[in-house]
Coordinates of C-alpha atoms in Angstrom, one line a residue:
M1 CA 65.7 138.2 58.8
S2 CA 68.5 138.3 56.5
S3 CA 69.0 135.1 54.6
R4 CA 72.4 135.9 53.8
P5 CA 75.1 133.0 55.0
E6 CA 76.8 133.2 58.1
R7 CA 80.1 134.7 57.8
P8 CA 83.0 132.3 58.6
P9 CA 84.8 132.9 61.9
S10 CA 87.5 135.1 61.6
G11 CA 90.9 133.9 61.6
P12 CA 94.4 134.8 60.4
V13 CA 94.6 135.5 56.6
V14 CA 97.4 133.3 54.5
H15 CA 98.5 134.8 51.6
I16 CA 100.9 133.7 48.9
P17 CA 103.7 135.9 48.6
E18 CA 102.1 139.0 46.2
R19 CA 104.7 138.9 43.2
A20 CA 104.1 135.2 42.8
H21 CA 100.4 135.1 43.4
A22 CA 100.0 137.9 40.4
R23 CA 102.6 135.8 37.8
I24 CA 100.5 132.6 38.6
S25 CA 97.2 134.6 38.1
R26 CA 98.5 136.4 35.0
E27 CA 99.7 133.1 33.8
L28 CA 95.9 131.7 33.8
A29 CA 94.1 135.3 32.7
N30 CA 96.7 135.7 29.7
F31 CA 95.9 131.6 28.6
V32 CA 92.3 132.2 28.9
Q33 CA 92.2 135.2 26.3
T34 CA 95.1 134.5 24.0
A35 CA 94.7 130.6 23.7
G36 CA 93.5 129.2 20.5
S37 CA 93.5 130.1 16.8
L38 CA 90.2 129.1 15.1
T39 CA 89.1 130.6 12.0
L40 CA 85.2 131.6 11.4
D41 CA 85.1 128.9 8.9
E42 CA 86.6 126.3 11.4
R43 CA 84.2 127.2 13.9
R44 CA 81.2 126.6 11.4
L45 CA 82.8 123.5 10.7
I46 CA 82.9 122.3 14.2
V47 CA 79.5 123.3 14.8
D48 CA 78.1 121.4 11.5
Q49 CA 79.9 118.2 12.7
A50 CA 78.4 118.5 16.1
L51 CA 75.0 118.6 14.4
I52 CA 75.5 115.4 12.7
L53 CA 76.8 113.6 15.6
L54 CA 74.0 114.6 17.9
E55 CA 70.9 114.5 15.3
Q56 CA 72.1 111.1 13.4
N57 CA 74.7 109.5 15.6
Y58 CA 73.7 110.1 19.3
V59 CA 71.9 106.8 20.8
H60 CA 70.6 108.7 24.0
L61 CA 68.7 111.7 22.2
P62 CA 65.4 110.4 22.9
L63 CA 66.0 109.6 26.0
K64 CA 67.9 112.9 27.3
A65 CA 65.1 114.8 25.6
A66 CA 62.3 113.2 27.5
M67 CA 64.5 113.2 30.8
Y68 CA 65.7 116.6 30.9
G69 CA 63.5 118.5 28.6
V70 CA 66.7 119.6 26.1
N71 CA 66.8 120.1 22.9
P72 CA 70.6 120.1 21.9
V73 CA 69.7 119.7 18.0
Q74 CA 68.1 123.1 18.0
R75 CA 70.6 124.7 20.0
L76 CA 73.1 124.1 17.8
R77 CA 71.1 124.8 14.6
V78 CA 70.7 128.4 16.3
L79 CA 74.4 128.4 17.0
Q80 CA 75.0 127.1 13.2
R81 CA 72.8 130.4 12.1
R82 CA 74.9 132.6 14.5
T83 CA 77.9 131.6 13.1
E84 CA 76.9 132.2 9.4
K85 CA 76.1 135.8 10.4
Q86 CA 79.5 136.5 11.5
T87 CA 82.7 137.7 10.2
E88 CA 86.0 137.3 11.2
Q89 CA 85.8 140.8 12.8
T90 CA 82.3 140.5 14.5
M91 CA 82.8 136.7 15.6
P92 CA 83.3 136.4 19.6
P93 CA 86.8 135.5 21.5
E94 CA 87.2 131.9 21.1
W95 CA 86.7 131.1 24.8
K96 CA 83.3 132.0 24.2
F97 CA 82.5 130.0 21.3
H98 CA 84.2 127.2 23.4
A99 CA 81.8 127.9 26.1
D100 CA 78.8 128.1 24.0
I101 CA 79.3 124.4 22.4
S102 CA 80.5 122.8 25.3
E103 CA 77.3 124.2 27.2
I104 CA 75.2 122.3 24.5
F105 CA 77.2 119.1 25.3
L106 CA 76.9 119.5 29.1
S107 CA 73.0 119.8 28.7
L108 CA 72.7 116.2 27.8
K109 CA 74.3 115.1 31.3
D110 CA 76.3 112.6 29.7
L111 CA 80.1 112.1 30.3
H112 CA 80.6 110.0 27.3
T113 CA 79.2 112.9 24.6
N114 CA 81.9 115.8 24.7
Y115 CA 83.3 118.2 22.7
L116 CA 86.8 118.2 23.2
L117 CA 88.9 121.3 22.9
P118 CA 91.5 121.7 20.5
E119 CA 95.1 122.6 21.4
P120 CA 96.6 124.3 23.3
F121 CA 93.5 123.6 25.9
A122 CA 93.7 120.0 25.3
G123 CA 97.4 119.7 26.6
K124 CA 96.5 121.4 29.7
V125 CA 95.0 120.9 33.4
A126 CA 94.0 123.6 35.7
C127 CA 94.8 122.7 38.9
L128 CA 94.8 123.8 42.8
P129 CA 97.8 122.2 44.8
F130 CA 95.3 120.2 46.9
L131 CA 92.4 117.5 47.0
I132 CA 88.9 117.8 48.9
E133 CA 86.7 115.1 49.7
E134 CA 83.4 114.8 51.5
Y135 CA 82.7 112.7 54.3
S136 CA 79.8 112.2 56.6
D137 CA 79.2 112.2 60.6
Q138 CA 76.4 112.8 62.9
D139 CA 76.2 116.4 61.8
G140 CA 76.0 115.7 58.3
S141 CA 78.1 116.1 55.4
K142 CA 81.4 117.8 55.7
F143 CA 84.7 118.7 53.6
M144 CA 88.2 118.0 54.3
V145 CA 91.5 118.3 52.8
T146 CA 92.9 115.0 52.0
Y147 CA 95.9 115.4 49.8
V148 CA 98.4 118.5 49.3
S149 CA 100.8 118.7 46.7
K150 CA 104.6 118.5 47.6
G151 CA 106.1 121.7 48.4
F152 CA 102.8 123.2 49.3
H153 CA 102.9 124.7 52.8
V154 CA 100.1 126.9 54.4
P155 CA 100.0 126.8 58.2
G156 CA 97.2 124.5 59.4
F157 CA 96.3 123.6 55.9
A158 CA 97.1 119.8 55.9
P159 CA 95.2 116.5 55.5
G160 CA 92.2 116.5 57.9
A161 CA 91.8 120.3 57.7
Q162 CA 88.0 121.1 57.4
V163 CA 86.8 123.2 54.5
T164 CA 84.0 125.5 55.7
H165 CA 83.7 128.2 52.7
W166 CA 84.7 128.6 49.3
S167 CA 85.2 132.0 48.0
G168 CA 83.1 133.7 50.5
I169 CA 80.3 130.8 49.8
P170 CA 79.4 128.1 52.4
I171 CA 81.2 125.0 51.1
S172 CA 78.1 122.8 50.7
T173 CA 76.1 125.4 48.8
A174 CA 79.5 126.0 46.7
V175 CA 79.4 122.5 45.7
E176 CA 75.8 122.6 44.6
L177 CA 76.4 125.5 42.5
N178 CA 79.4 124.0 40.9
A179 CA 77.3 120.6 40.3
S180 CA 75.1 122.7 38.3
R181 CA 77.7 123.4 35.9
F182 CA 79.1 119.8 35.0
A183 CA 77.7 117.0 33.5
G184 CA 76.7 113.7 35.6
N185 CA 73.9 111.3 34.6
N186 CA 72.5 111.5 38.1
L187 CA 72.1 113.2 41.6
A188 CA 75.0 111.6 43.1
A189 CA 77.4 111.9 40.2
Q190 CA 76.8 115.3 39.4
R191 CA 77.5 115.9 43.2
S192 CA 80.6 113.6 43.1
R193 CA 81.9 115.2 40.0
S194 CA 81.3 118.9 41.4
V195 CA 83.7 118.0 44.2
Q196 CA 86.2 116.5 42.2
S197 CA 86.4 119.6 39.7
M198 CA 86.6 121.9 42.7
T199 CA 90.4 121.5 42.2
I200 CA 91.1 119.7 39.1
R201 CA 89.9 120.4 35.6
P202 CA 91.3 119.0 32.4
L203 CA 91.0 121.6 29.7
M204 CA 90.2 119.1 27.3
V205 CA 86.8 119.1 28.5
H206 CA 86.5 122.0 30.8
L207 CA 87.3 125.8 30.2
P208 CA 89.5 127.3 32.3
P209 CA 88.1 128.7 35.3
F210 CA 87.3 132.2 35.1
E211 CA 88.1 133.2 38.7
Q212 CA 91.9 133.4 38.8
W213 CA 92.3 132.6 42.2
V214 CA 89.9 131.1 45.2
T215 CA 89.6 132.0 48.8
V216 CA 89.4 129.0 51.3
N217 CA 88.5 129.4 55.1
Y218 CA 89.3 126.0 56.9
I219 CA 89.7 124.9 60.5
G220 CA 93.1 123.4 60.6
P221 CA 93.9 120.2 63.0
D222 CA 95.0 122.8 65.9
G223 CA 91.3 124.1 65.7
K224 CA 91.9 127.3 64.2
H225 CA 90.1 129.1 61.8
R226 CA 92.1 130.4 59.1
E227 CA 91.7 131.8 55.6
M228 CA 94.2 131.6 52.7
R229 CA 94.1 132.6 48.8
E230 CA 95.5 130.6 46.4
S231 CA 95.7 130.7 42.5
W232 CA 94.6 128.3 40.1
R233 CA 97.8 126.8 38.2
L234 CA 98.2 125.2 34.7
F235 CA 100.3 122.4 33.9
D236 CA 100.9 119.8 31.4
S237 CA 98.2 117.2 31.0
P238 CA 100.3 113.5 31.8
P239 CA 100.1 111.2 29.1
G240 CA 97.4 108.7 28.5
P241 CA 96.9 105.8 26.1
V242 CA 97.7 106.6 22.3
D243 CA 94.6 107.3 20.3
T244 CA 95.5 106.6 16.6
G245 CA 92.2 107.8 15.5
T246 CA 91.6 104.7 13.4
A247 CA 88.6 102.0 13.6
S248 CA 90.6 99.5 15.7
S249 CA 88.8 97.0 17.6
A250 CA 90.0 98.7 20.8
A251 CA 88.5 102.2 19.8
L252 CA 85.2 100.5 18.9
S253 CA 85.0 98.9 22.1
Q254 CA 85.6 102.2 24.2
A255 CA 83.5 102.8 26.9
V256 CA 85.2 105.4 29.0
D257 CA 84.6 108.9 30.8
I258 CA 87.3 110.8 29.6
D259 CA 87.0 113.6 32.5
T260 CA 87.6 111.1 35.3
Q261 CA 90.5 109.4 33.5
E262 CA 92.3 112.6 32.9
T263 CA 91.6 113.7 35.9
N264 CA 92.7 110.6 37.7
R265 CA 96.0 110.5 35.6
A266 CA 96.7 114.3 37.2
K267 CA 96.0 113.2 40.6
V268 CA 98.4 110.6 40.0
A269 CA 101.2 112.9 38.8
L270 CA 100.4 115.6 41.9
F271 CA 99.5 113.2 44.8
A272 CA 101.0 109.8 44.2
P273 CA 104.5 109.7 43.4
R274 CA 104.5 106.1 44.7
V275 CA 102.4 105.3 41.5
L276 CA 105.1 106.8 39.3
A277 CA 108.0 105.0 40.8
Q278 CA 106.2 101.8 40.6
Q279 CA 105.5 102.2 37.1
S280 CA 108.9 102.8 36.3
A281 CA 110.2 100.0 38.2
V282 CA 108.0 97.8 36.0
A283 CA 109.3 99.3 32.9
T284 CA 113.2 98.9 33.9
G285 CA 112.9 95.8 35.9
Q286 CA 113.8 97.4 39.3
P287 CA 112.7 96.2 42.4
F288 CA 109.1 97.5 43.2
P289 CA 109.4 100.5 45.6
G290 CA 106.9 101.7 48.2
L291 CA 105.0 98.6 49.5
R292 CA 102.7 98.8 52.0
P293 CA 102.0 96.1 54.6
G294 CA 100.4 93.1 52.9
E295 CA 100.6 94.7 49.2
I296 CA 101.6 92.6 46.4
P297 CA 103.5 94.0 43.7
T298 CA 101.5 94.3 40.3
R299 CA 102.7 94.4 36.7
I300 CA 100.2 97.3 36.0
P301 CA 100.2 99.6 38.8
I302 CA 98.3 102.4 37.0
A303 CA 95.4 100.0 37.2
F304 CA 95.6 97.7 40.2
R305 CA 96.4 97.5 44.0
A306 CA 96.1 94.4 45.5
Q307 CA 96.7 93.7 49.4
E308 CA 95.7 91.9 52.4
V309 CA 93.7 93.7 54.6
Q310 CA 92.9 93.0 58.5
T311 CA 89.6 93.5 59.8
P312 CA 87.5 92.5 62.7
S313 CA 85.8 90.1 60.9
G314 CA 89.1 88.4 59.5
V315 CA 91.8 88.9 56.8
F316 CA 90.6 89.4 53.0
G317 CA 91.7 90.6 49.9
H318 CA 91.5 94.0 48.7
L319 CA 91.7 94.7 45.0
R320 CA 91.3 98.3 43.8
I321 CA 90.7 98.3 40.1
F322 CA 91.4 102.1 39.3
T323 CA 90.8 101.9 35.2
F324 CA 89.5 99.1 32.5
E325 CA 92.0 101.2 30.1
S326 CA 94.5 98.9 28.7
D327 CA 97.1 98.7 25.4
S328 CA 97.0 94.6 25.8
P329 CA 93.8 93.5 27.0
R330 CA 95.2 89.8 27.4
S331 CA 97.9 91.0 29.4
Y332 CA 95.4 93.0 31.7
V333 CA 93.2 90.1 32.5
E334 CA 96.2 87.7 33.0
E335 CA 97.3 90.4 35.5
F336 CA 93.9 90.3 37.4
I337 CA 94.1 86.5 37.3
R338 CA 97.4 86.4 38.8
L339 CA 96.3 88.9 41.7
V340 CA 93.2 87.3 42.7
R341 CA 95.0 84.0 43.2
L342 CA 97.7 85.5 45.3
L343 CA 95.0 87.2 47.7
P344 CA 93.2 85.2 50.4
D345 CA 90.5 82.8 49.2
R346 CA 88.2 83.6 52.3
G347 CA 87.0 86.9 50.7
L348 CA 87.7 89.3 48.2
I349 CA 86.7 93.0 48.1
L350 CA 86.8 94.2 44.7
D351 CA 87.0 97.8 44.8
V352 CA 86.3 100.2 41.6
R353 CA 85.7 103.3 43.2
D354 CA 86.6 106.3 41.0
N355 CA 87.2 103.9 37.8
G356 CA 86.3 106.0 34.9
G357 CA 85.8 103.0 32.5
G358 CA 87.7 101.9 29.6
D359 CA 87.3 98.8 27.2
M360 CA 84.3 97.2 27.7
R361 CA 85.7 93.9 26.4
V362 CA 88.1 93.9 29.4
A363 CA 85.6 94.7 32.1
E364 CA 83.0 91.9 30.9
C365 CA 85.7 89.3 30.4
L366 CA 86.9 89.7 34.0
L367 CA 83.4 88.9 35.2
Q368 CA 83.7 84.8 34.5
V369 CA 86.9 84.8 36.5
L370 CA 84.8 85.2 39.9
T371 CA 81.7 83.0 39.2
P372 CA 80.6 79.7 37.8
R373 CA 77.9 80.8 35.9
K374 CA 78.0 81.4 32.3
V375 CA 78.3 85.3 31.5
A376 CA 76.0 87.0 29.1
P377 CA 77.6 90.1 27.9
E378 CA 75.4 93.1 27.7
P379 CA 73.7 93.7 24.6
V380 CA 73.8 97.0 22.9
Q381 CA 72.1 99.1 20.3
F382 CA 72.3 101.7 17.8
L383 CA 69.9 104.7 17.3
S384 CA 67.9 103.9 13.8
S385 CA 69.0 106.5 11.7
P386 CA 70.0 106.2 8.0
L387 CA 73.3 107.4 8.9
N388 CA 74.2 104.8 11.4
L389 CA 72.9 102.1 8.8
R390 CA 75.5 103.4 6.6
V391 CA 78.5 103.6 8.9
C392 CA 77.6 99.8 9.6
R393 CA 77.5 99.1 6.0
A394 CA 80.8 100.9 5.0
A395 CA 82.6 99.2 8.0
R396 CA 82.8 96.1 5.8
S397 CA 85.2 97.5 3.5
L398 CA 87.3 97.9 6.7
D399 CA 86.8 93.9 7.6
I400 CA 84.6 95.5 10.5
D401 CA 81.4 93.4 11.4
F402 CA 78.3 95.0 12.4
S403 CA 76.3 92.6 10.3
A404 CA 74.1 91.7 13.2
W405 CA 72.7 95.4 13.6
I406 CA 72.1 96.0 9.8
P407 CA 68.7 94.2 9.2
S408 CA 67.4 95.5 12.3
L409 CA 68.4 99.2 11.4
D410 CA 67.4 98.9 7.5
Q411 CA 63.9 97.5 8.7
A412 CA 63.6 100.4 11.5
L413 CA 63.5 103.0 8.7
E414 CA 60.4 101.6 7.6
L415 CA 58.9 100.5 11.0
G416 CA 59.9 103.7 12.8
A417 CA 61.7 102.2 15.7
A418 CA 63.9 104.1 17.7
F419 CA 66.7 101.4 18.1
S420 CA 68.2 98.6 16.3
G421 CA 68.3 95.1 17.6
A422 CA 70.1 94.6 20.5
F423 CA 73.4 92.1 20.2
P424 CA 76.5 91.8 22.4
A425 CA 79.5 93.9 21.5
T426 CA 81.7 91.3 23.5
S427 CA 81.7 87.8 22.1
L428 CA 79.9 85.2 24.2
A429 CA 82.9 83.0 23.5
A430 CA 85.5 85.6 24.7
A431 CA 82.9 86.5 28.0
N432 CA 83.6 82.8 28.7
S433 CA 86.8 81.4 27.7
I434 CA 88.7 81.4 31.0
G435 CA 86.1 80.4 33.5
Q436 CA 86.3 80.9 37.2
K437 CA 89.7 81.0 38.8
Y438 CA 88.7 82.8 42.2
F439 CA 86.3 80.8 44.3
G440 CA 85.6 82.7 47.5
P441 CA 83.0 85.1 48.4
V442 CA 83.4 88.6 46.9
V443 CA 81.9 91.9 47.9
L444 CA 81.9 94.8 45.2
V445 CA 82.7 98.3 46.1
T446 CA 81.5 101.3 44.0
N447 CA 80.6 104.9 44.0
A448 CA 79.3 107.7 41.8
R449 CA 82.3 108.1 40.0
C450 CA 82.1 104.5 38.6
F451 CA 81.4 105.3 35.1
S452 CA 81.1 103.3 31.6
A453 CA 82.9 99.9 31.2
T454 CA 82.8 100.3 35.3
D455 CA 78.7 100.6 35.0
I456 CA 78.9 97.6 32.7
F457 CA 81.3 95.5 35.0
A458 CA 79.0 96.4 38.0
A459 CA 75.7 95.8 36.1
G460 CA 77.2 92.4 35.0
F461 CA 78.3 91.6 38.5
Q462 CA 74.9 92.1 40.0
D463 CA 73.2 90.6 37.1
H464 CA 74.9 87.3 37.6
E465 CA 74.6 87.2 41.2
I466 CA 78.4 87.2 41.9
G467 CA 77.6 88.7 45.0
P468 CA 76.7 91.9 47.0
V469 CA 77.4 95.6 45.7
L470 CA 78.3 98.1 48.4
G471 CA 78.4 101.5 47.5
T472 CA 79.6 104.7 48.9
D473 CA 76.9 106.4 47.1
Q474 CA 73.3 105.8 46.3
N475 CA 74.3 104.9 42.8
T476 CA 76.9 104.4 40.3
G477 CA 77.7 107.2 37.5
A478 CA 75.2 105.5 35.3
G479 CA 76.8 105.8 31.8
G480 CA 75.7 102.9 29.9
A481 CA 77.3 103.2 26.3
N482 CA 79.9 102.4 23.9
V483 CA 81.5 105.7 23.0
W484 CA 82.9 106.5 19.7
T485 CA 85.2 109.5 18.8
H486 CA 84.5 111.7 15.5
D487 CA 87.8 110.6 14.3
V488 CA 86.5 106.8 14.4
L489 CA 83.6 107.9 12.7
C490 CA 85.5 109.2 9.9
D491 CA 87.5 106.4 9.6
L492 CA 84.7 104.1 9.3
M493 CA 83.3 106.1 6.3
A494 CA 86.8 106.9 4.6
N495 CA 86.0 105.0 1.7
D496 CA 82.6 106.3 1.1
P497 CA 83.0 109.6 -1.2
T498 CA 79.8 111.3 0.0
S499 CA 80.8 110.7 4.0
P500 CA 79.2 113.7 5.7
Y501 CA 82.1 113.3 8.3
V502 CA 84.8 116.2 7.8
P503 CA 88.2 115.8 10.0
L504 CA 88.1 118.5 13.1
P505 CA 90.8 121.5 12.9
K506 CA 93.4 122.0 15.1
G507 CA 93.3 118.7 17.7
S508 CA 90.0 119.3 18.4
S509 CA 87.6 116.3 18.7
M510 CA 84.3 114.9 19.7
R511 CA 82.9 111.9 21.3
V512 CA 79.5 110.2 21.0
A513 CA 77.4 107.7 22.8
V514 CA 76.7 105.4 19.5
R515 CA 75.6 102.3 21.1
R516 CA 73.6 101.9 24.6
T517 CA 74.0 98.9 26.9
L518 CA 71.3 97.0 28.5
R519 CA 71.0 94.7 31.3
V520 CA 70.7 91.1 31.7
G521 CA 69.3 88.6 34.1
A522 CA 67.0 89.9 36.5
Q523 CA 66.6 93.4 35.2
S524 CA 67.1 92.2 31.4
G525 CA 66.4 94.8 28.9
T526 CA 66.6 97.9 31.4
P527 CA 69.3 100.4 30.0
V528 CA 72.2 101.8 32.3
E529 CA 72.4 105.4 31.3
D530 CA 71.0 107.5 33.7
L531 CA 70.0 104.7 35.9
G532 CA 73.2 102.8 36.7
V533 CA 73.5 100.1 39.6
T534 CA 72.0 100.6 42.6
P535 CA 74.0 99.0 45.3
N536 CA 72.6 96.3 47.9
R537 CA 73.8 98.6 50.8
V538 CA 75.3 102.0 51.4
H539 CA 78.1 103.0 53.3
R540 CA 78.9 107.0 53.7
M541 CA 82.3 107.6 53.8
T542 CA 83.8 108.6 57.4
R543 CA 86.7 111.2 58.5
R544 CA 88.3 107.6 59.4
D545 CA 88.0 106.5 55.9
L546 CA 89.4 109.7 54.2
L547 CA 92.3 109.6 56.8
E548 CA 93.1 106.1 57.6
G549 CA 93.0 104.1 54.4
N550 CA 89.2 103.3 54.1
A551 CA 89.2 101.8 57.4
D552 CA 85.3 101.7 58.2
L553 CA 84.7 101.1 54.4
L554 CA 86.7 98.0 54.6
N555 CA 85.5 96.9 58.1
R556 CA 81.9 97.1 56.4
A557 CA 82.8 95.1 53.5
G558 CA 84.6 92.5 55.8
R559 CA 81.2 92.0 57.7
M560 CA 79.4 91.3 54.5
L561 CA 82.1 88.9 53.2
A562 CA 81.6 86.9 56.8
E563 CA 77.9 87.0 56.1
E564 CA 78.7 85.6 52.6
G565 CA 80.2 82.6 53.9
G566 CA 83.9 84.3 54.6
S567 CA 86.3 83.9 57.5

């Protein structure tokens, strides 16, 4: 019997007009083949600097080698040797160099530790003009179109259309194959990020897709089977927070998945004009547009959405937190407090799904608002290495204090300890300076795209027993680290003439998980990395959730709040 997948039912084939299709395809193909101008010496420099970061700064290197059987340091040494043998005439195309070094970073399955491609890749996003999402019913997992960009019209292809095949491959298989190509700290995270990257890929962290178009088989709302072909498009990345490259307190407190944050900004630009209009209204002092029933205007629409929701168990507050990134941590925390005070005090659904993190200090400082308990910030550890010890000592010249970690790093060189001592990055005073401001029961909603500062927030929420955690996946993204850029490391060692860090060429960069986080409370000492936060209960997203504003999910959360004493 043949093991080949069943051919999708036949139906009308929808084509883009050939002239437009060819033009769009050429744009991507030409970009892949011609983008970039790194010299051979610049490539060698990138490999050398990557080797320093992964061998001497990367805090999860022992864990990743044990869990995944990888040896990124040796792979970089091999790549280093190959580039030494190359000449300007024999070196491979630039995209191949980026693919080789990206593959080494991706083998770590760590969304904190990245090779960031130079311009012009860094300024572009590859996308298809629609989103697909996964849901479950009695027949198992299915994939549905949930958003279509303005101006994109294909018969039967609209929110609610069910995708069955992707370029001739059954969609579930295509998602599994795609998952193996992308980083993710556990199976749930890999699958979730695979679905996300089927239609949006920031080229800062991903090479452009090598297929110039995809063929999608789908069942429209009218029940008809159809097939369409759609080309990948390129557009300019939406602006994000300004990165000065200096060792500021904000830069040293970053705990963020840059892939998710770049993707979320692209989603807003492509599919959420309402948020852009709200941001503009806040900036110009105009009336807040596009309010939904029960929604409360926010001063930071890119970070928050607050509204009252009616469930069979009662009326509760629903607060989405999309990011912990902020140019003003104080203003961010103040806005969070203002919003929770305006929401019903009988219960709060705090929803951090798809939040890729941000400033770990901001995330940890929010916990006190929700509990009468004294908050213990998560302690963090460096990898024990001579270079990390030098970095901590050199920071003194910039009035940056890592003195708590220096004695254990110094001692570890003699004792052979793998890690430094563990001390909080967020001060105990800051984590408890405000106190409780919301006094009702709280349910936290998570998924596998919660990462970094959001993992830290979810772990703190659970460790301080603030309330139950309701997950739409079996785990959070499991990113437990404070991440620094190569530029920050350069800046920390700027006054040391023997610094091994050299600025990278043409806007390329790297990020490295430099301090790992450990849990407190009942799971004290357990690393967050690759383990994440296991929810108390799991709710699988339904078709109704995707089409009707999370209706079933919010009803489930409402029942949990009622059990906690909300009514």
